[in-house]
């Protein structure tokens, strides 16, 4: 008898898992997706008016250092090379991000060499902070007050809705500082964007005769799912437990779109770093597909706010209280059987696509091994307590 599995959610974690289970075990898989499309927040579709491929839930650039993950995604669809270049607006002037030699020269009105820039920045960093414990300390330690306030303080306050000193240092570690003119926003070896969007990739992952997808099918943890041998949940873990210990903190994003003729800002992403501007950034999606030609252009202003019941959770805040709350949910989840929790929302972490895919591949392997052995079924992927 084939096993019957239920996967809640069709983002990358659910789709990669379904793909692996369908390929490597004798099973039937139902996927319940509460939205009217697959792909979770990576969903892309063409805008009707302009024909431009739009990243519906904000920009997604695929980047990884792991060749096996790059090869895995490229085995399903075609990626186009794409280097993400971001500009930052501060006090009415445009700068290059991440902070690089051009940014430093323009900001301080100097003509630094790589070595002199490094020396200068070393002098600006607050060396009284030995081990930075939060976002603000991390920034002050490495780049000093002026750059921090110009590019990070306002943006971060708008983005996360709290003081940067309340946030973990790890958020800032995502962004490099460079002492050359390299303005690639990412540091990874492999980077690109799917030629026909991410939803095509998710569709290919799920294209298997053992997989049935049910759209507009919301999961409710009270309902009876006993007919399944195992359930994999990729939604928010606090929602699974009906928020019984309280709500985990998330920021959500809303978008204001406009269509123009030609090119609006000349770049795919312009960050607005000052607190006086209500949005965090403007993305112009035709620039995510420079291999295409479009007469019109569509732009999105992004606004960040606290997540209410009906909002889509985007960014896990992971404040101290959230981490404590998550641990309560995690401990409770670990007492359950026949259910696993996987992905960004179920494990409450700020993860990029390549992390999610890599972890889902590893988790699938663990789970498949447990099917053929006495091993306990994994409840969570391997992650720090
Ligand atoms: N950040 C900032 N200013 C910027 C860009 C980023 O302060 O111009 C901070 C902000 O706190 C943000 C974090 O760095 O949440 C990570 O930035 P990234 O661009 O990786 O965010 P994402 O694209 O995931 O929203």
Short mmCIF file of C-alpha atoms and ligand atoms in Angstrom, two decimals:
data_model
loop_
_atom_site.label_atom_id
_atom_site.label_comp_id
_atom_site.label_asym_id
_atom_site.label_seq_id
_atom_site.Cartn_x
_atom_site.Cartn_y
_atom_site.Cartn_z
CA UNK A 1 0.00 0.00 0.00
CA UNK A 2 1.46 3.41 -0.90
CA UNK A 3 1.84 5.80 2.06
CA UNK A 4 -0.49 8.78 2.09
CA UNK A 5 1.14 12.09 2.88
CA UNK A 6 -0.33 15.55 3.34
CA UNK A 7 1.79 18.65 2.82
CA UNK A 8 0.42 21.98 3.98
CA UNK A 9 1.79 24.75 1.78
CA UNK A 10 3.31 24.85 -1.70
CA UNK A 11 6.26 27.19 -1.20
CA UNK A 12 9.81 25.93 -1.74
CA UNK A 13 9.92 23.82 1.44
CA UNK A 14 6.69 21.94 0.61
CA UNK A 15 7.43 21.65 -3.10
CA UNK A 16 10.97 20.28 -2.69
CA UNK A 17 9.77 17.81 -0.07
CA UNK A 18 6.88 16.65 -2.29
CA UNK A 19 9.27 16.24 -5.20
CA UNK A 20 11.66 14.07 -3.19
CA UNK A 21 8.98 11.95 -1.51
CA UNK A 22 7.22 11.34 -4.83
CA UNK A 23 10.47 10.36 -6.53
CA UNK A 24 11.98 8.19 -3.85
CA UNK A 25 9.08 6.49 -2.04
CA UNK A 26 5.91 4.64 -2.84
CA UNK A 27 3.40 7.27 -1.81
CA UNK A 28 0.57 9.53 -2.73
CA UNK A 29 0.82 13.19 -1.74
CA UNK A 30 -1.92 15.76 -1.31
CA UNK A 31 -0.86 19.38 -1.07
CA UNK A 32 -3.21 21.89 0.48
CA UNK A 33 -2.45 25.46 -0.48
CA UNK A 34 -4.58 28.20 1.06
CA UNK A 35 -3.86 30.77 -1.67
CA UNK A 36 -5.07 30.55 -5.26
CA UNK A 37 -1.58 29.82 -6.59
CA UNK A 38 1.44 27.67 -5.82
CA UNK A 39 4.85 29.05 -4.85
CA UNK A 40 4.19 30.83 -1.55
CA UNK A 41 5.92 34.19 -1.34
CA UNK A 42 8.18 33.31 -4.30
CA UNK A 43 5.18 33.38 -6.63
CA UNK A 44 5.75 35.19 -9.93
CA UNK A 45 3.33 35.94 -12.74
CA UNK A 46 3.19 38.31 -15.69
CA UNK A 47 1.52 41.65 -15.21
CA UNK A 48 -1.36 41.86 -17.68
CA UNK A 49 -0.87 45.47 -18.71
CA UNK A 50 2.91 45.53 -19.19
CA UNK A 51 3.74 41.85 -19.81
CA UNK A 52 6.51 42.09 -17.19
CA UNK A 53 7.23 39.11 -14.92
CA UNK A 54 6.32 40.33 -11.46
CA UNK A 55 7.62 38.90 -8.18
CA UNK A 56 4.24 39.19 -6.49
CA UNK A 57 5.50 39.18 -2.91
CA UNK A 58 8.63 41.25 -3.42
CA UNK A 59 11.93 40.65 -5.21
CA UNK A 60 13.57 37.23 -5.12
CA UNK A 61 17.09 36.74 -6.43
CA UNK A 62 18.41 33.22 -6.36
CA UNK A 63 21.93 32.98 -4.97
CA UNK A 64 23.92 30.23 -3.35
CA UNK A 65 27.47 28.98 -2.86
CA UNK A 66 26.37 25.38 -3.02
CA UNK A 67 26.85 23.84 -6.43
CA UNK A 68 24.51 20.95 -5.64
CA UNK A 69 21.65 23.36 -4.94
CA UNK A 70 22.38 25.42 -8.03
CA UNK A 71 22.49 22.22 -10.12
CA UNK A 72 19.28 20.99 -8.48
CA UNK A 73 17.22 24.06 -9.42
CA UNK A 74 18.82 24.26 -12.86
CA UNK A 75 17.80 20.66 -13.55
CA UNK A 76 14.14 21.80 -13.66
CA UNK A 77 14.16 25.13 -15.49
CA UNK A 78 16.39 27.66 -17.22
CA UNK A 79 17.98 30.41 -15.13
CA UNK A 80 19.36 33.63 -16.62
CA UNK A 81 22.51 35.13 -15.12
CA UNK A 82 21.52 38.14 -13.04
CA UNK A 83 23.61 40.34 -10.76
CA UNK A 84 21.59 42.30 -8.23
CA UNK A 85 22.65 45.95 -8.05
CA UNK A 86 20.94 48.12 -5.47
CA UNK A 87 21.02 51.87 -5.02
CA UNK A 88 20.24 53.80 -1.87
CA UNK A 89 18.61 57.21 -1.54
CA UNK A 90 19.73 59.30 1.43
CA UNK A 91 19.11 63.02 1.89
CA UNK A 92 18.14 63.39 -1.77
CA UNK A 93 21.35 61.75 -3.06
CA UNK A 94 21.81 58.35 -4.66
CA UNK A 95 24.53 56.00 -3.39
CA UNK A 96 25.76 52.59 -4.34
CA UNK A 97 24.96 49.60 -2.09
CA UNK A 98 26.26 47.49 -0.46
CA UNK A 99 28.70 50.01 0.98
CA UNK A 100 31.70 49.88 -1.36
CA UNK A 101 34.55 52.13 -2.42
CA UNK A 102 32.26 54.29 -4.57
CA UNK A 103 29.81 54.75 -1.66
CA UNK A 104 32.64 55.72 0.68
CA UNK A 105 34.21 58.14 -1.80
CA UNK A 106 30.91 59.83 -2.51
CA UNK A 107 29.67 59.87 1.04
CA UNK A 108 32.88 61.32 2.53
CA UNK A 109 33.81 63.26 -0.62
CA UNK A 110 37.20 61.51 -0.84
CA UNK A 111 39.23 59.51 -3.33
CA UNK A 112 40.13 56.53 -1.19
CA UNK A 113 42.18 53.59 -2.33
CA UNK A 114 41.10 50.18 -0.99
CA UNK A 115 43.72 50.40 1.76
CA UNK A 116 43.06 53.97 2.78
CA UNK A 117 39.30 53.31 2.84
CA UNK A 118 39.83 50.35 5.11
CA UNK A 119 42.02 52.38 7.45
CA UNK A 120 39.50 55.21 7.49
CA UNK A 121 36.59 52.89 8.26
CA UNK A 122 38.61 51.15 10.96
CA UNK A 123 38.97 54.53 12.59
CA UNK A 124 35.21 55.16 12.43
CA UNK A 125 34.14 51.87 13.99
CA UNK A 126 33.33 51.96 17.70
CA UNK A 127 36.06 49.79 19.19
CA UNK A 128 34.56 49.94 22.67
CA UNK A 129 32.09 47.40 21.37
CA UNK A 130 34.10 44.20 21.53
CA UNK A 131 31.46 41.62 20.77
CA UNK A 132 28.48 43.21 19.01
CA UNK A 133 25.32 41.82 20.59
CA UNK A 134 22.69 43.34 18.34
CA UNK A 135 22.12 44.98 14.93
CA UNK A 136 23.05 48.46 16.14
CA UNK A 137 26.24 47.39 17.91
CA UNK A 138 27.26 45.36 14.87
CA UNK A 139 26.84 48.43 12.65
CA UNK A 140 28.54 50.87 15.04
CA UNK A 141 31.44 48.47 15.53
CA UNK A 142 32.12 48.04 11.82
CA UNK A 143 31.06 51.24 10.06
CA UNK A 144 30.59 53.87 12.75
CA UNK A 145 27.81 56.36 13.48
CA UNK A 146 27.58 58.38 10.26
CA UNK A 147 27.23 55.54 7.78
CA UNK A 148 24.97 53.66 10.17
CA UNK A 149 22.57 56.57 10.44
CA UNK A 150 22.66 57.32 6.73
CA UNK A 151 21.98 53.83 5.41
CA UNK A 152 20.78 51.53 8.17
CA UNK A 153 19.08 53.19 11.11
CA UNK A 154 16.05 54.67 9.31
CA UNK A 155 15.60 51.81 6.86
CA UNK A 156 15.80 49.23 9.62
CA UNK A 157 13.37 51.09 11.88
CA UNK A 158 10.86 51.29 9.02
CA UNK A 159 11.44 47.69 7.99
CA UNK A 160 11.27 46.08 11.42
CA UNK A 161 9.16 48.59 13.38
CA UNK A 162 11.49 48.66 16.36
CA UNK A 163 14.83 50.07 17.46
CA UNK A 164 17.74 48.33 15.68
CA UNK A 165 19.31 47.61 19.11
CA UNK A 166 16.43 45.17 19.71
CA UNK A 167 17.29 43.16 16.58
CA UNK A 168 19.84 40.37 16.20
CA UNK A 169 23.23 41.23 14.68
CA UNK A 170 22.71 38.43 12.16
CA UNK A 171 20.34 40.62 10.09
CA UNK A 172 23.13 43.08 9.30
CA UNK A 173 25.59 40.28 8.58
CA UNK A 174 23.59 39.61 5.42
CA UNK A 175 25.09 42.74 3.86
CA UNK A 176 28.80 42.98 3.06
CA UNK A 177 31.05 46.08 3.13
CA UNK A 178 33.56 46.16 0.28
CA UNK A 179 36.80 48.04 -0.27
CA UNK A 180 36.60 47.85 -4.04
CA UNK A 181 34.07 48.97 -6.65
CA UNK A 182 32.18 45.66 -6.72
CA UNK A 183 28.53 46.58 -6.28
CA UNK A 184 27.05 43.08 -6.52
CA UNK A 185 24.53 43.04 -3.66
CA UNK A 186 25.26 39.38 -2.96
CA UNK A 187 28.47 37.55 -2.21
CA UNK A 188 27.51 34.14 -3.56
CA UNK A 189 29.14 32.15 -6.33
CA UNK A 190 25.97 31.17 -8.20
CA UNK A 191 23.28 33.72 -8.89
CA UNK A 192 20.42 34.09 -11.34
CA UNK A 193 16.70 34.47 -11.93
CA UNK A 194 14.46 31.87 -13.58
CA UNK A 195 13.76 32.90 -17.16
CA UNK A 196 10.04 32.20 -16.77
CA UNK A 197 9.73 32.95 -13.07
CA UNK A 198 9.77 31.00 -9.81
CA UNK A 199 6.23 29.64 -10.14
CA UNK A 200 7.35 27.68 -13.18
CA UNK A 201 10.11 26.12 -11.06
CA UNK A 202 7.67 25.19 -8.27
CA UNK A 203 5.29 23.79 -10.91
CA UNK A 204 8.05 21.56 -12.28
CA UNK A 205 8.95 20.34 -8.79
CA UNK A 206 5.33 19.35 -8.27
CA UNK A 207 4.75 17.84 -11.69
CA UNK A 208 4.41 14.18 -10.69
CA UNK A 209 1.54 11.69 -11.03
CA UNK A 210 1.67 10.96 -7.27
CA UNK A 211 1.08 14.60 -6.32
CA UNK A 212 -2.34 16.30 -6.17
CA UNK A 213 -2.54 20.00 -5.44
CA UNK A 214 -5.61 21.59 -3.87
CA UNK A 215 -5.60 25.38 -4.14
CA UNK A 216 -7.75 27.60 -1.92
CA UNK A 217 -7.69 24.83 0.68
CA UNK A 218 -6.92 26.22 4.10
CA UNK A 219 -5.67 23.84 6.78
CA UNK A 220 -7.24 23.98 10.18
CA UNK A 221 -5.42 22.09 12.90
CA UNK A 222 -8.73 20.90 14.41
CA UNK A 223 -9.69 18.96 11.31
CA UNK A 224 -9.31 15.26 11.08
CA UNK A 225 -6.32 14.22 8.97
CA UNK A 226 -6.13 10.66 10.30
CA UNK A 227 -6.40 9.22 6.80
CA UNK A 228 -2.81 10.39 6.20
CA UNK A 229 0.24 8.46 7.39
CA UNK A 230 2.11 11.69 7.95
CA UNK A 231 1.45 15.43 7.72
CA UNK A 232 4.11 18.03 6.85
CA UNK A 233 3.24 21.53 7.92
CA UNK A 234 5.01 24.53 6.36
CA UNK A 235 2.73 27.31 7.63
CA UNK A 236 3.31 29.53 10.69
CA UNK A 237 3.87 27.32 13.73
CA UNK A 238 1.86 29.59 16.06
CA UNK A 239 -1.17 29.29 13.75
CA UNK A 240 -0.87 25.48 13.86
CA UNK A 241 -1.31 25.61 17.62
CA UNK A 242 -4.08 28.18 17.38
CA UNK A 243 -1.80 30.82 18.95
CA UNK A 244 -2.26 29.14 22.34
CA UNK A 245 0.95 30.61 23.77
CA UNK A 246 0.58 33.92 21.86
CA UNK A 247 1.52 35.31 18.44
CA UNK A 248 5.04 35.25 17.06
CA UNK A 249 6.22 38.65 15.78
CA UNK A 250 6.30 39.08 12.02
CA UNK A 251 6.51 42.05 9.72
CA UNK A 252 4.33 42.06 6.67
CA UNK A 253 4.77 44.05 3.48
CA UNK A 254 2.19 45.93 1.43
CA UNK A 255 2.76 47.17 -2.09
CA UNK A 256 1.61 50.21 -4.04
CA UNK A 257 2.05 49.68 -7.76
CA UNK A 258 2.16 52.16 -10.66
CA UNK A 259 2.72 51.79 -14.39
CA UNK A 260 4.83 54.20 -16.46
CA UNK A 261 6.22 54.36 -19.99
CA UNK A 262 9.91 53.46 -20.41
CA UNK A 263 12.25 53.22 -17.43
CA UNK A 264 11.25 54.64 -14.03
CA UNK A 265 14.40 54.50 -11.91
CA UNK A 266 17.03 52.77 -14.06
CA UNK A 267 17.65 49.99 -11.55
CA UNK A 268 15.68 47.07 -10.09
CA UNK A 269 15.87 48.27 -6.49
CA UNK A 270 16.21 51.69 -4.90
CA UNK A 271 16.27 51.72 -1.09
CA UNK A 272 14.92 54.78 0.71
CA UNK A 273 17.02 54.88 3.83
CA UNK A 274 15.57 57.98 5.51
CA UNK A 275 12.82 57.66 8.10
CA UNK A 276 10.97 60.62 6.53
CA UNK A 277 10.06 58.54 3.46
CA UNK A 278 7.25 56.13 4.41
CA UNK A 279 8.26 53.25 2.15
CA UNK A 280 11.43 51.17 2.44
CA UNK A 281 12.19 50.62 -1.23
CA UNK A 282 10.93 50.84 -4.79
CA UNK A 283 11.41 47.82 -7.01
CA UNK A 284 11.11 48.00 -10.80
CA UNK A 285 10.58 44.49 -12.04
CA UNK A 286 11.54 44.84 -15.70
CA UNK A 287 15.15 45.16 -14.47
CA UNK A 288 14.97 41.68 -12.91
CA UNK A 289 14.68 40.35 -16.47
CA UNK A 290 17.16 42.43 -18.51
CA UNK A 291 16.92 39.80 -21.27
CA UNK A 292 13.35 40.98 -22.00
CA UNK A 293 12.16 44.16 -23.73
CA UNK A 294 9.05 46.03 -22.55
CA UNK A 295 7.71 49.45 -23.56
CA UNK A 296 6.05 50.04 -20.22
CA UNK A 297 7.32 49.54 -16.72
CA UNK A 298 5.71 48.60 -13.42
CA UNK A 299 7.07 49.69 -10.06
CA UNK A 300 6.19 48.73 -6.49
CA UNK A 301 6.62 50.86 -3.40
CA UNK A 302 7.09 48.60 -0.37
CA UNK A 303 5.64 49.47 3.00
CA UNK A 304 6.41 47.40 6.05
CA UNK A 305 4.05 46.96 8.99
CA UNK A 306 3.23 44.73 11.93
CA UNK A 307 1.35 41.58 10.93
CA UNK A 308 -2.31 41.32 11.89
CA UNK A 309 -4.44 38.19 11.82
CA UNK A 310 -5.39 38.55 8.15
CA UNK A 311 -1.93 39.62 6.87
CA UNK A 312 0.65 37.41 5.20
CA UNK A 313 3.68 36.95 7.47
CA UNK A 314 6.94 37.93 5.73
CA UNK A 315 9.83 38.67 8.04
CA UNK A 316 10.16 36.88 11.41
CA UNK A 317 11.23 39.52 13.94
CA UNK A 318 12.94 37.04 16.26
CA UNK A 319 13.08 39.40 19.21
CA UNK A 320 14.00 37.80 22.53
CA UNK A 321 10.34 37.29 23.46
CA UNK A 322 9.63 35.71 20.06
CA UNK A 323 12.45 33.23 20.45
CA UNK A 324 11.14 32.22 23.88
CA UNK A 325 7.66 31.82 22.44
CA UNK A 326 8.93 29.80 19.50
CA UNK A 327 10.67 27.43 21.91
CA UNK A 328 7.36 26.79 23.67
CA UNK A 329 5.78 25.87 20.33
CA UNK A 330 8.78 23.80 19.36
CA UNK A 331 8.72 21.82 22.60
CA UNK A 332 5.02 21.15 22.17
CA UNK A 333 5.49 20.12 18.52
CA UNK A 334 8.15 17.64 19.57
CA UNK A 335 5.63 15.74 21.69
CA UNK A 336 3.41 15.07 18.66
CA UNK A 337 3.59 12.17 16.26
CA UNK A 338 2.84 11.83 12.56
CA UNK A 339 3.56 15.51 11.92
CA UNK A 340 6.66 17.44 10.88
CA UNK A 341 7.35 21.18 10.70
CA UNK A 342 9.44 22.56 7.88
CA UNK A 343 10.40 25.84 6.21
CA UNK A 344 10.66 29.54 7.05
CA UNK A 345 7.28 29.92 8.79
CA UNK A 346 7.13 26.62 10.65
CA UNK A 347 10.66 27.03 12.01
CA UNK A 348 10.38 30.82 12.45
CA UNK A 349 13.63 31.82 10.76
CA UNK A 350 14.74 34.49 8.24
CA UNK A 351 15.74 32.15 5.41
CA UNK A 352 16.70 32.71 1.79
CA UNK A 353 15.43 30.44 -0.97
CA UNK A 354 18.64 28.43 -1.18
CA UNK A 355 18.55 27.77 2.59
CA UNK A 356 14.96 26.57 2.37
CA UNK A 357 15.71 24.30 -0.58
CA UNK A 358 18.88 22.88 0.98
CA UNK A 359 17.15 22.21 4.27
CA UNK A 360 14.14 20.64 2.61
CA UNK A 361 16.42 18.31 0.61
CA UNK A 362 18.23 17.26 3.78
CA UNK A 363 15.00 16.82 5.68
CA UNK A 364 13.53 14.69 2.86
CA UNK A 365 16.54 12.44 3.05
CA UNK A 366 16.17 12.02 6.82
CA UNK A 367 12.48 11.30 6.47
CA UNK A 368 12.95 8.80 3.64
CA UNK A 369 15.58 7.00 5.72
CA UNK A 370 13.17 6.81 8.65
CA UNK A 371 10.56 5.17 6.41
CA UNK A 372 12.88 2.27 5.73
CA UNK A 373 14.25 1.88 9.24
CA UNK A 374 13.36 1.97 12.90
CA UNK A 375 14.53 5.60 13.06
CA UNK A 376 12.11 8.08 14.56
CA UNK A 377 10.43 10.33 12.00
CA UNK A 378 12.05 13.78 12.19
CA UNK A 379 9.74 16.48 13.59
CA UNK A 380 11.96 19.41 12.58
CA UNK A 381 14.92 19.80 10.25
CA UNK A 382 18.32 19.87 11.96
CA UNK A 383 18.52 23.34 13.48
CA UNK A 384 19.92 25.02 16.57
CA UNK A 385 17.90 24.87 19.76
N1 LIG B 1 19.15 47.30 5.53
C1 LIG B 1 19.25 48.66 5.78
N2 LIG B 1 19.38 49.51 4.72
C2 LIG B 1 19.40 49.10 3.45
C3 LIG B 1 19.30 47.72 3.19
C4 LIG B 1 19.17 46.85 4.24
O1 LIG B 1 19.21 49.09 6.93
O2 LIG B 1 19.50 49.94 2.54
C5 LIG B 1 19.01 46.37 6.69
C6 LIG B 1 17.55 46.17 7.05
O3 LIG B 1 17.47 45.98 8.46
C7 LIG B 1 17.20 44.90 6.32
C8 LIG B 1 18.49 44.10 6.46
O4 LIG B 1 19.52 45.09 6.37
O5 LIG B 1 16.09 44.24 6.88
C9 LIG B 1 18.68 43.00 5.43
O6 LIG B 1 18.64 43.56 4.15
P1 LIG B 1 18.30 42.72 2.84
O7 LIG B 1 18.49 43.61 1.68
O8 LIG B 1 19.05 41.44 2.89
O9 LIG B 1 16.74 42.47 3.08
P2 LIG B 1 15.61 41.69 2.22
O10 LIG B 1 15.94 41.84 0.77
O11 LIG B 1 15.59 40.28 2.74
O12 LIG B 1 14.37 42.45 2.60
#
